[in-house]
GROMACS .gro file of C-alpha atoms in nm:
model
  342
    1MET     CA    1  16.952   8.234   4.668
    2LYS     CA    2  16.738   8.487   4.481
    3ASN     CA    3  16.484   8.220   4.391
    4LEU     CA    4  16.479   8.102   4.757
    5ASN     CA    5  16.407   8.454   4.874
    6ILE     CA    6  16.118   8.478   4.627
    7VAL     CA    7  15.976   8.148   4.755
    8LEU     CA    8  16.012   8.254   5.117
    9PHE     CA    9  15.844   8.587   5.039
   10ALA     CA   10  15.554   8.405   4.869
   11LEU     CA   11  15.510   8.177   5.167
   12LEU     CA   12  15.510   8.479   5.396
   13VAL     CA   13  15.236   8.644   5.190
   14ILE     CA   14  15.025   8.326   5.196
   15ALA     CA   15  15.074   8.296   5.570
   16SER     CA   16  14.971   8.656   5.626
   17CYS     CA   17  14.659   8.611   5.408
   18THR     CA   18  14.545   8.305   5.602
   19LYS     CA   19  14.627   8.442   5.942
   20GLU     CA   20  14.360   8.353   6.199
   21HIS     CA   21  14.139   8.636   6.320
   22SER     CA   22  14.234   8.764   6.664
   23LYS     CA   23  14.036   8.612   6.955
   24GLU     CA   24  14.064   8.942   7.142
   25PHE     CA   25  13.799   9.124   6.938
   26LEU     CA   26  13.551   9.077   6.653
   27THR     CA   27  13.513   9.250   6.317
   28LEU     CA   28  13.181   9.370   6.181
   29SER     CA   29  13.156   9.495   5.825
   30GLY     CA   30  12.915   9.508   5.535
   31LYS     CA   31  12.695   9.725   5.320
   32LEU     CA   32  12.333   9.842   5.341
   33GLU     CA   33  12.163   9.937   5.011
   34ASN     CA   34  11.920  10.232   5.011
   35ASN     CA   35  12.044  10.335   5.354
   36LYS     CA   36  11.942  10.674   5.493
   37ASP     CA   37  12.077  10.631   5.846
   38SER     CA   38  12.418  10.746   5.968
   39LEU     CA   39  12.492  10.514   6.258
   40ILE     CA   40  12.464  10.148   6.359
   41THR     CA   41  12.404  10.081   6.724
   42ILE     CA   42  12.506   9.751   6.881
   43THR     CA   43  12.311   9.685   7.198
   44GLY     CA   44  12.351   9.412   7.459
   45ARG     CA   45  12.171   9.316   7.779
   46THR     CA   46  12.337   9.598   7.969
   47GLY     CA   47  12.284   9.870   7.709
   48VAL     CA   48  12.465  10.022   7.413
   49LEU     CA   49  12.789   9.845   7.336
   50LYS     CA   50  12.911  10.049   7.041
   51THR     CA   51  12.804  10.284   6.760
   52ILE     CA   52  12.948  10.235   6.412
   53LYS     CA   53  12.950  10.499   6.139
   54ILE     CA   54  12.776  10.418   5.809
   55ASN     CA   55  12.951  10.563   5.506
   56GLU     CA   56  12.762  10.750   5.234
   57ASP     CA   57  12.759  10.439   5.014
   58GLY     CA   58  12.606  10.232   5.293
   59SER     CA   59  12.925  10.050   5.383
   60PHE     CA   60  13.060  10.008   5.734
   61ASN     CA   61  13.360   9.842   5.898
   62ASP     CA   62  13.466   9.836   6.261
   63THR     CA   63  13.589   9.618   6.545
   64LEU     CA   64  13.453   9.570   6.897
   65LYS     CA   65  13.495   9.359   7.205
   66VAL     CA   66  13.220   9.169   7.384
   67ALA     CA   67  13.229   9.032   7.735
   68LYS     CA   68  13.095   8.695   7.622
   69GLY     CA   69  12.930   8.520   7.333
   70ASP     CA   70  12.565   8.631   7.335
   71ILE     CA   71  12.272   8.762   7.128
   72TYR     CA   72  12.299   9.134   7.060
   73THR     CA   73  12.089   9.383   6.864
   74PHE     CA   74  12.204   9.553   6.546
   75GLU     CA   75  11.995   9.859   6.462
   76THR     CA   76  12.006  10.169   6.249
   77SER     CA   77  11.677  10.301   6.387
   78LYS     CA   78  11.399  10.181   6.621
   79ALA     CA   79  11.212  10.042   6.321
   80LYS     CA   80  11.517   9.866   6.175
   81ARG     CA   81  11.656   9.610   6.418
   82ILE     CA   82  11.788   9.257   6.386
   83PRO     CA   83  11.946   9.010   6.629
   84LEU     CA   84  12.297   8.882   6.580
   85TYR     CA   85  12.526   8.655   6.776
   86LEU     CA   86  12.861   8.811   6.862
   87LYS     CA   87  13.175   8.661   7.009
   88ASN     CA   88  13.534   8.774   7.009
   89GLY     CA   89  13.716   8.609   6.719
   90PHE     CA   90  13.422   8.645   6.478
   91ASP     CA   91  13.466   8.816   6.142
   92LEU     CA   92  13.112   8.896   6.028
   93THR     CA   93  12.982   9.055   5.709
   94LEU     CA   94  12.627   9.185   5.680
   95THR     CA   95  12.467   9.282   5.350
   96GLY     CA   96  12.112   9.374   5.262
   97ASN     CA   97  11.852   9.635   5.171
   98SER     CA   98  11.756   9.893   5.434
   99ASP     CA   99  11.406   9.908   5.286
  100GLU     CA  100  11.360   9.537   5.360
  101PHE     CA  101  11.567   9.526   5.673
  102MET     CA  102  11.472   9.207   5.855
  103THR     CA  103  11.402   8.996   5.548
  104SER     CA  104  11.697   9.094   5.326
  105LEU     CA  105  11.998   9.102   5.558
  106LYS     CA  106  12.243   8.818   5.514
  107TYR     CA  107  12.520   8.709   5.750
  108GLU     CA  108  12.849   8.574   5.614
  109GLY     CA  109  13.198   8.510   5.746
  110ILE     CA  110  13.343   8.355   6.056
  111GLY     CA  111  13.070   8.296   6.316
  112SER     CA  112  12.783   8.381   6.078
  113SER     CA  113  12.609   8.046   6.123
  114ASN     CA  114  12.506   8.152   6.474
  115SER     CA  115  12.317   8.459   6.355
  116ASN     CA  116  12.167   8.272   6.060
  117PHE     CA  117  12.040   8.011   6.304
  118ILE     CA  118  11.873   8.279   6.522
  119VAL     CA  119  11.698   8.428   6.217
  120SER     CA  120  11.578   8.079   6.115
  121GLN     CA  121  11.437   8.035   6.466
  122ILE     CA  122  11.251   8.366   6.443
  123ASN     CA  123  11.109   8.279   6.100
  124LEU     CA  124  10.979   7.943   6.227
  125SER     CA  125  10.830   8.110   6.536
  126GLN     CA  126  10.637   8.347   6.313
  127LYS     CA  127  10.486   8.050   6.131
  128ILE     CA  128  10.342   7.896   6.446
  129GLY     CA  129  10.036   8.113   6.413
  130SER     CA  130   9.775   8.149   6.682
  131THR     CA  131   9.870   7.974   7.004
  132ALA     CA  132   9.507   8.004   7.106
  133ALA     CA  133   9.416   7.769   6.820
  134ILE     CA  134   9.670   7.516   6.945
  135PHE     CA  135   9.521   7.520   7.294
  136GLU     CA  136   9.177   7.456   7.150
  137LEU     CA  137   9.287   7.121   6.999
  138GLU     CA  138   9.177   6.790   7.147
  139LYS     CA  139   9.449   6.614   7.347
  140GLU     CA  140   9.570   6.386   7.067
  141GLY     CA  141   9.588   6.672   6.815
  142PHE     CA  142   9.757   6.895   7.070
  143ASP     CA  143  10.027   6.637   7.151
  144LYS     CA  144  10.099   6.587   6.778
  145LYS     CA  145  10.122   6.962   6.721
  146VAL     CA  146  10.364   7.018   7.011
  147ALA     CA  147  10.577   6.718   6.905
  148SER     CA  148  10.587   6.861   6.553
  149LEU     CA  149  10.695   7.205   6.678
  150LYS     CA  150  10.971   7.054   6.891
  151SER     CA  151  11.090   6.844   6.597
  152ASN     CA  152  11.099   7.147   6.369
  153PHE     CA  153  11.298   7.359   6.613
  154ASP     CA  154  11.537   7.071   6.684
  155SER     CA  155  11.586   7.021   6.309
  156ILE     CA  156  11.694   7.382   6.266
  157LEU     CA  157  11.942   7.344   6.551
  158PHE     CA  158  12.092   7.025   6.401
  159SER     CA  159  12.110   7.175   6.050
  160TYR     CA  160  12.365   7.443   6.145
  161LYS     CA  161  12.727   7.346   6.197
  162ASP     CA  162  12.988   7.516   6.412
  163LEU     CA  163  12.739   7.683   6.644
  164ASP     CA  164  12.881   7.829   6.962
  165SER     CA  165  12.830   7.593   7.257
  166THR     CA  166  12.659   7.869   7.461
  167LEU     CA  167  12.403   7.927   7.183
  168ILE     CA  168  12.339   7.555   7.154
  169ALA     CA  169  12.271   7.532   7.527
  170THR     CA  170  12.041   7.836   7.511
  171ALA     CA  171  11.849   7.692   7.215
  172ASN     CA  172  11.802   7.356   7.383
  173GLN     CA  173  11.676   7.533   7.694
  174GLN     CA  174  11.436   7.749   7.492
  175ASN     CA  175  11.297   7.444   7.312
  176LYS     CA  176  11.235   7.275   7.647
  177GLN     CA  177  11.073   7.589   7.784
  178MET     CA  178  10.847   7.609   7.479
  179VAL     CA  179  10.724   7.251   7.523
  180ASP     CA  180  10.682   7.303   7.899
  181TYR     CA  181  10.483   7.623   7.837
  182PHE     CA  182  10.244   7.454   7.591
  183GLU     CA  183  10.192   7.148   7.812
  184MET     CA  184  10.146   7.344   8.137
  185THR     CA  185   9.916   7.599   7.974
  186TYR     CA  186   9.708   7.327   7.808
  187ALA     CA  187   9.665   7.149   8.138
  188LYS     CA  188   9.564   7.473   8.307
  189ASN     CA  189   9.325   7.564   8.028
  190LEU     CA  190   9.131   7.249   8.097
  191THR     CA  191   9.019   7.415   8.419
  192MET     CA  192   8.956   7.748   8.240
  193LYS     CA  193   8.708   7.638   7.979
  194ILE     CA  194   8.359   7.777   7.916
  195GLY     CA  195   8.130   7.694   8.203
  196LYS     CA  196   8.409   7.642   8.454
  197PRO     CA  197   8.421   7.869   8.766
  198SER     CA  198   8.617   8.184   8.698
  199PRO     CA  199   8.927   8.268   8.904
  200LYS     CA  200   8.834   8.529   9.160
  201PHE     CA  201   8.966   8.870   9.257
  202GLU     CA  202   8.906   9.014   9.601
  203GLY     CA  203   8.955   9.347   9.773
  204TYR     CA  204   9.026   9.560   9.464
  205ILE     CA  205   9.005   9.935   9.536
  206ASP     CA  206   8.695  10.103   9.392
  207ILE     CA  207   8.738  10.459   9.260
  208LYS     CA  208   8.406  10.546   9.429
  209GLY     CA  209   8.520  10.419   9.765
  210GLY     CA  210   8.551  10.085   9.940
  211LYS     CA  211   8.663   9.764   9.777
  212LYS     CA  212   8.509   9.520   9.532
  213SER     CA  213   8.543   9.149   9.459
  214LEU     CA  214   8.417   8.938   9.172
  215ALA     CA  215   8.147   8.811   9.409
  216SER     CA  216   8.018   9.172   9.432
  217PHE     CA  217   7.867   9.127   9.085
  218LYS     CA  218   7.707   8.786   9.132
  219GLY     CA  219   7.374   8.767   8.950
  220LYS     CA  220   7.501   8.971   8.655
  221PHE     CA  221   7.715   8.906   8.354
  222VAL     CA  222   8.053   9.074   8.412
  223TYR     CA  223   8.248   9.219   8.121
  224ILE     CA  224   8.600   9.283   8.253
  225ASP     CA  225   8.852   9.517   8.096
  226VAL     CA  226   9.208   9.461   8.219
  227TRP     CA  227   9.404   9.773   8.133
  228ALA     CA  228   9.657  10.038   8.249
  229THR     CA  229   9.694  10.413   8.211
  230TRP     CA  230  10.019  10.374   8.012
  231CYS     CA  231   9.871  10.134   7.757
  232GLY     CA  232   9.791  10.303   7.424
  233PRO     CA  233   9.566  10.027   7.281
  234CYS     CA  234   9.378  10.024   7.615
  235ILE     CA  235   9.309  10.397   7.598
  236LYS     CA  236   9.200  10.361   7.237
  237GLU     CA  237   8.918  10.128   7.350
  238ILE     CA  238   8.780  10.365   7.619
  239PRO     CA  239   8.538  10.558   7.392
  240SER     CA  240   8.391  10.234   7.253
  241LEU     CA  241   8.362  10.092   7.604
  242GLU     CA  242   8.179  10.398   7.736
  243LYS     CA  243   7.943  10.392   7.439
  244LEU     CA  244   7.874  10.027   7.513
  245GLU     CA  245   7.809  10.100   7.882
  246LYS     CA  246   7.548  10.359   7.794
  247GLU     CA  247   7.377  10.129   7.548
  248TYR     CA  248   7.358   9.841   7.799
  249HIS     CA  249   7.301  10.056   8.107
  250ASN     CA  250   6.977   9.888   8.210
  251LYS     CA  251   7.081   9.541   8.105
  252ASN     CA  252   7.201   9.254   8.320
  253VAL     CA  253   7.570   9.320   8.267
  254ALA     CA  254   7.832   9.504   8.473
  255PHE     CA  255   8.123   9.670   8.299
  256VAL     CA  256   8.426   9.638   8.525
  257SER     CA  257   8.761   9.799   8.440
  258ILE     CA  258   9.060   9.666   8.638
  259SER     CA  259   9.372   9.886   8.630
  260THR     CA  260   9.705   9.702   8.654
  261ASP     CA  261   9.909  10.020   8.707
  262GLU     CA  262  10.204   9.924   8.929
  263SER     CA  263  10.511  10.067   9.101
  264ARG     CA  264  10.769   9.995   8.832
  265ARG     CA  265  10.615  10.251   8.601
  266SER     CA  266  10.556  10.497   8.883
  267GLY     CA  267  10.902  10.558   9.021
  268GLY     CA  268  10.889  10.249   9.239
  269SER     CA  269  10.597  10.381   9.441
  270TRP     CA  270  10.263  10.197   9.476
  271GLU     CA  271  10.110  10.516   9.613
  272ALA     CA  272  10.215  10.700   9.298
  273ALA     CA  273  10.072  10.419   9.086
  274GLU     CA  274   9.734  10.448   9.261
  275LYS     CA  275   9.737  10.827   9.222
  276LYS     CA  276   9.816  10.798   8.853
  277TRP     CA  277   9.515  10.566   8.812
  278ARG     CA  278   9.283  10.794   9.010
  279ASP     CA  279   9.396  11.109   8.824
  280PHE     CA  280   9.351  10.938   8.487
  281VAL     CA  281   9.000  10.809   8.563
  282LYS     CA  282   8.897  11.150   8.688
  283ALA     CA  283   9.049  11.339   8.395
  284LYS     CA  284   8.882  11.108   8.141
  285GLN     CA  285   8.555  11.101   8.337
  286MET     CA  286   8.551  10.725   8.293
  287THR     CA  287   8.223  10.547   8.362
  288GLY     CA  288   8.144  10.194   8.469
  289VAL     CA  289   8.306  10.023   8.766
  290GLN     CA  290   8.666  10.141   8.801
  291LEU     CA  291   8.893   9.918   9.013
  292TRP     CA  292   9.264   9.912   9.088
  293ALA     CA  293   9.430   9.575   9.144
  294GLY     CA  294   9.721   9.719   9.340
  295GLN     CA  295   9.984   9.463   9.429
  296ASP     CA  296   9.752   9.164   9.377
  297ILE     CA  297   9.834   9.000   9.042
  298SER     CA  298   9.670   8.663   9.114
  299PHE     CA  299   9.374   8.732   8.882
  300GLN     CA  300   9.612   8.828   8.599
  301GLN     CA  301   9.822   8.518   8.659
  302ALA     CA  302   9.517   8.289   8.667
  303TYR     CA  303   9.406   8.419   8.327
  304GLN     CA  304   9.765   8.420   8.202
  305ILE     CA  305   9.740   8.783   8.097
  306ASN     CA  306  10.071   8.884   7.938
  307ALA     CA  307   9.934   9.158   7.711
  308ILE     CA  308   9.668   9.424   7.757
  309PRO     CA  309   9.401   9.526   7.698
  310ARG     CA  310   9.238   9.191   7.780
  311PHE     CA  311   8.864   9.144   7.798
  312ILE     CA  312   8.692   8.866   7.988
  313LEU     CA  313   8.321   8.774   8.011
  314ILE     CA  314   8.177   8.593   8.314
  315ASP     CA  315   7.817   8.472   8.358
  316PRO     CA  316   7.581   8.554   8.652
  317LEU     CA  317   7.686   8.239   8.836
  318GLY     CA  318   8.053   8.334   8.821
  319ASN     CA  319   8.141   8.091   8.546
  320ILE     CA  320   8.358   8.161   8.243
  321VAL     CA  321   8.187   8.262   7.919
  322ASP     CA  322   8.492   8.385   7.728
  323THR     CA  323   8.850   8.418   7.858
  324ASN     CA  324   8.944   8.639   7.564
  325ALA     CA  325   8.626   8.822   7.473
  326PRO     CA  326   8.594   9.064   7.176
  327ARG     CA  327   8.702   9.422   7.239
  328PRO     CA  328   8.438   9.696   7.280
  329SER     CA  329   8.519   9.823   6.929
  330ASP     CA  330   8.460   9.476   6.779
  331PRO     CA  331   8.103   9.430   6.642
  332ARG     CA  332   8.120   9.061   6.746
  333LEU     CA  333   8.086   9.164   7.109
  334LYS     CA  334   7.724   9.275   7.061
  335ASP     CA  335   7.653   8.949   6.879
  336LEU     CA  336   7.794   8.761   7.177
  337PHE     CA  337   7.579   8.966   7.415
  338SER     CA  338   7.269   8.896   7.204
  339SER     CA  339   7.337   8.523   7.197
  340LEU     CA  340   7.344   8.530   7.579
  341GLY     CA  341   7.023   8.726   7.604
  342ILE     CA  342   7.190   9.037   7.743
   0.00000   0.00000   0.00000
């Protein structure tokens, strides 16, 4: 009987050691070497989900609940952030060096393949390089490049086992969206090449009064600066732009700045957005032609502007010279002007 009790006790210990992790919550633990931060913040689509204390030795251990399996952000500071896939039932361990945050962190444990897959996706994305170079390829080369990208992303997806079904569906959708983006943009770029008529803008408010359209500058080269008052890199270019305007004042080129300030960054008010633009131009005593696009984003959409500042050069006939011209601070811009006889 004594031996039987010992056997039963041993079986009970084994059973308790192999007990399945609860599906009601997830566990997050690990250790960060060279850590100087005190808290980990887990953020989801709706905001902060939980903060976790980091011990003096860099270790941490806590549990949390998530509403659904999804990609969340793990961060110890704004400069140290990584994505991770969380789902109730996971038992994740993260280890790495805080000084090499994104590149050193490793995911292990139940559910870790999902986060490792996401990191592999990011690493591959960073190797794509310049999308502009892809769009400059001839059709055959472009098709091969896009097919290769799709194959590479699909290979990553197939190489990871036990991925959550929601993540698999999301990845497949993203891969399709990537291919669609390249193909649609390539087709559109065929109509946006050098020498093709530029998309037009009409009725943009002029800081000096009245309204202006692209046609207002017909007969001149038009160097367009698409910017906003909240954009740091845009503001950084202003001194170089003003210097350029003075240098080419009597030349056949118009310097046109188009503000994209909009309501979302102005308390939901278009009137406030316009005032912010007017006040900024006045305070900086900005020269050249100063226009505000207001609610019309058709010109931005036509040029597929998803980051500013963006500079565009159009010839006197209204045709495209460069859809992504050098910045005012870039010496290559003057070389371009000279090559055009400006």
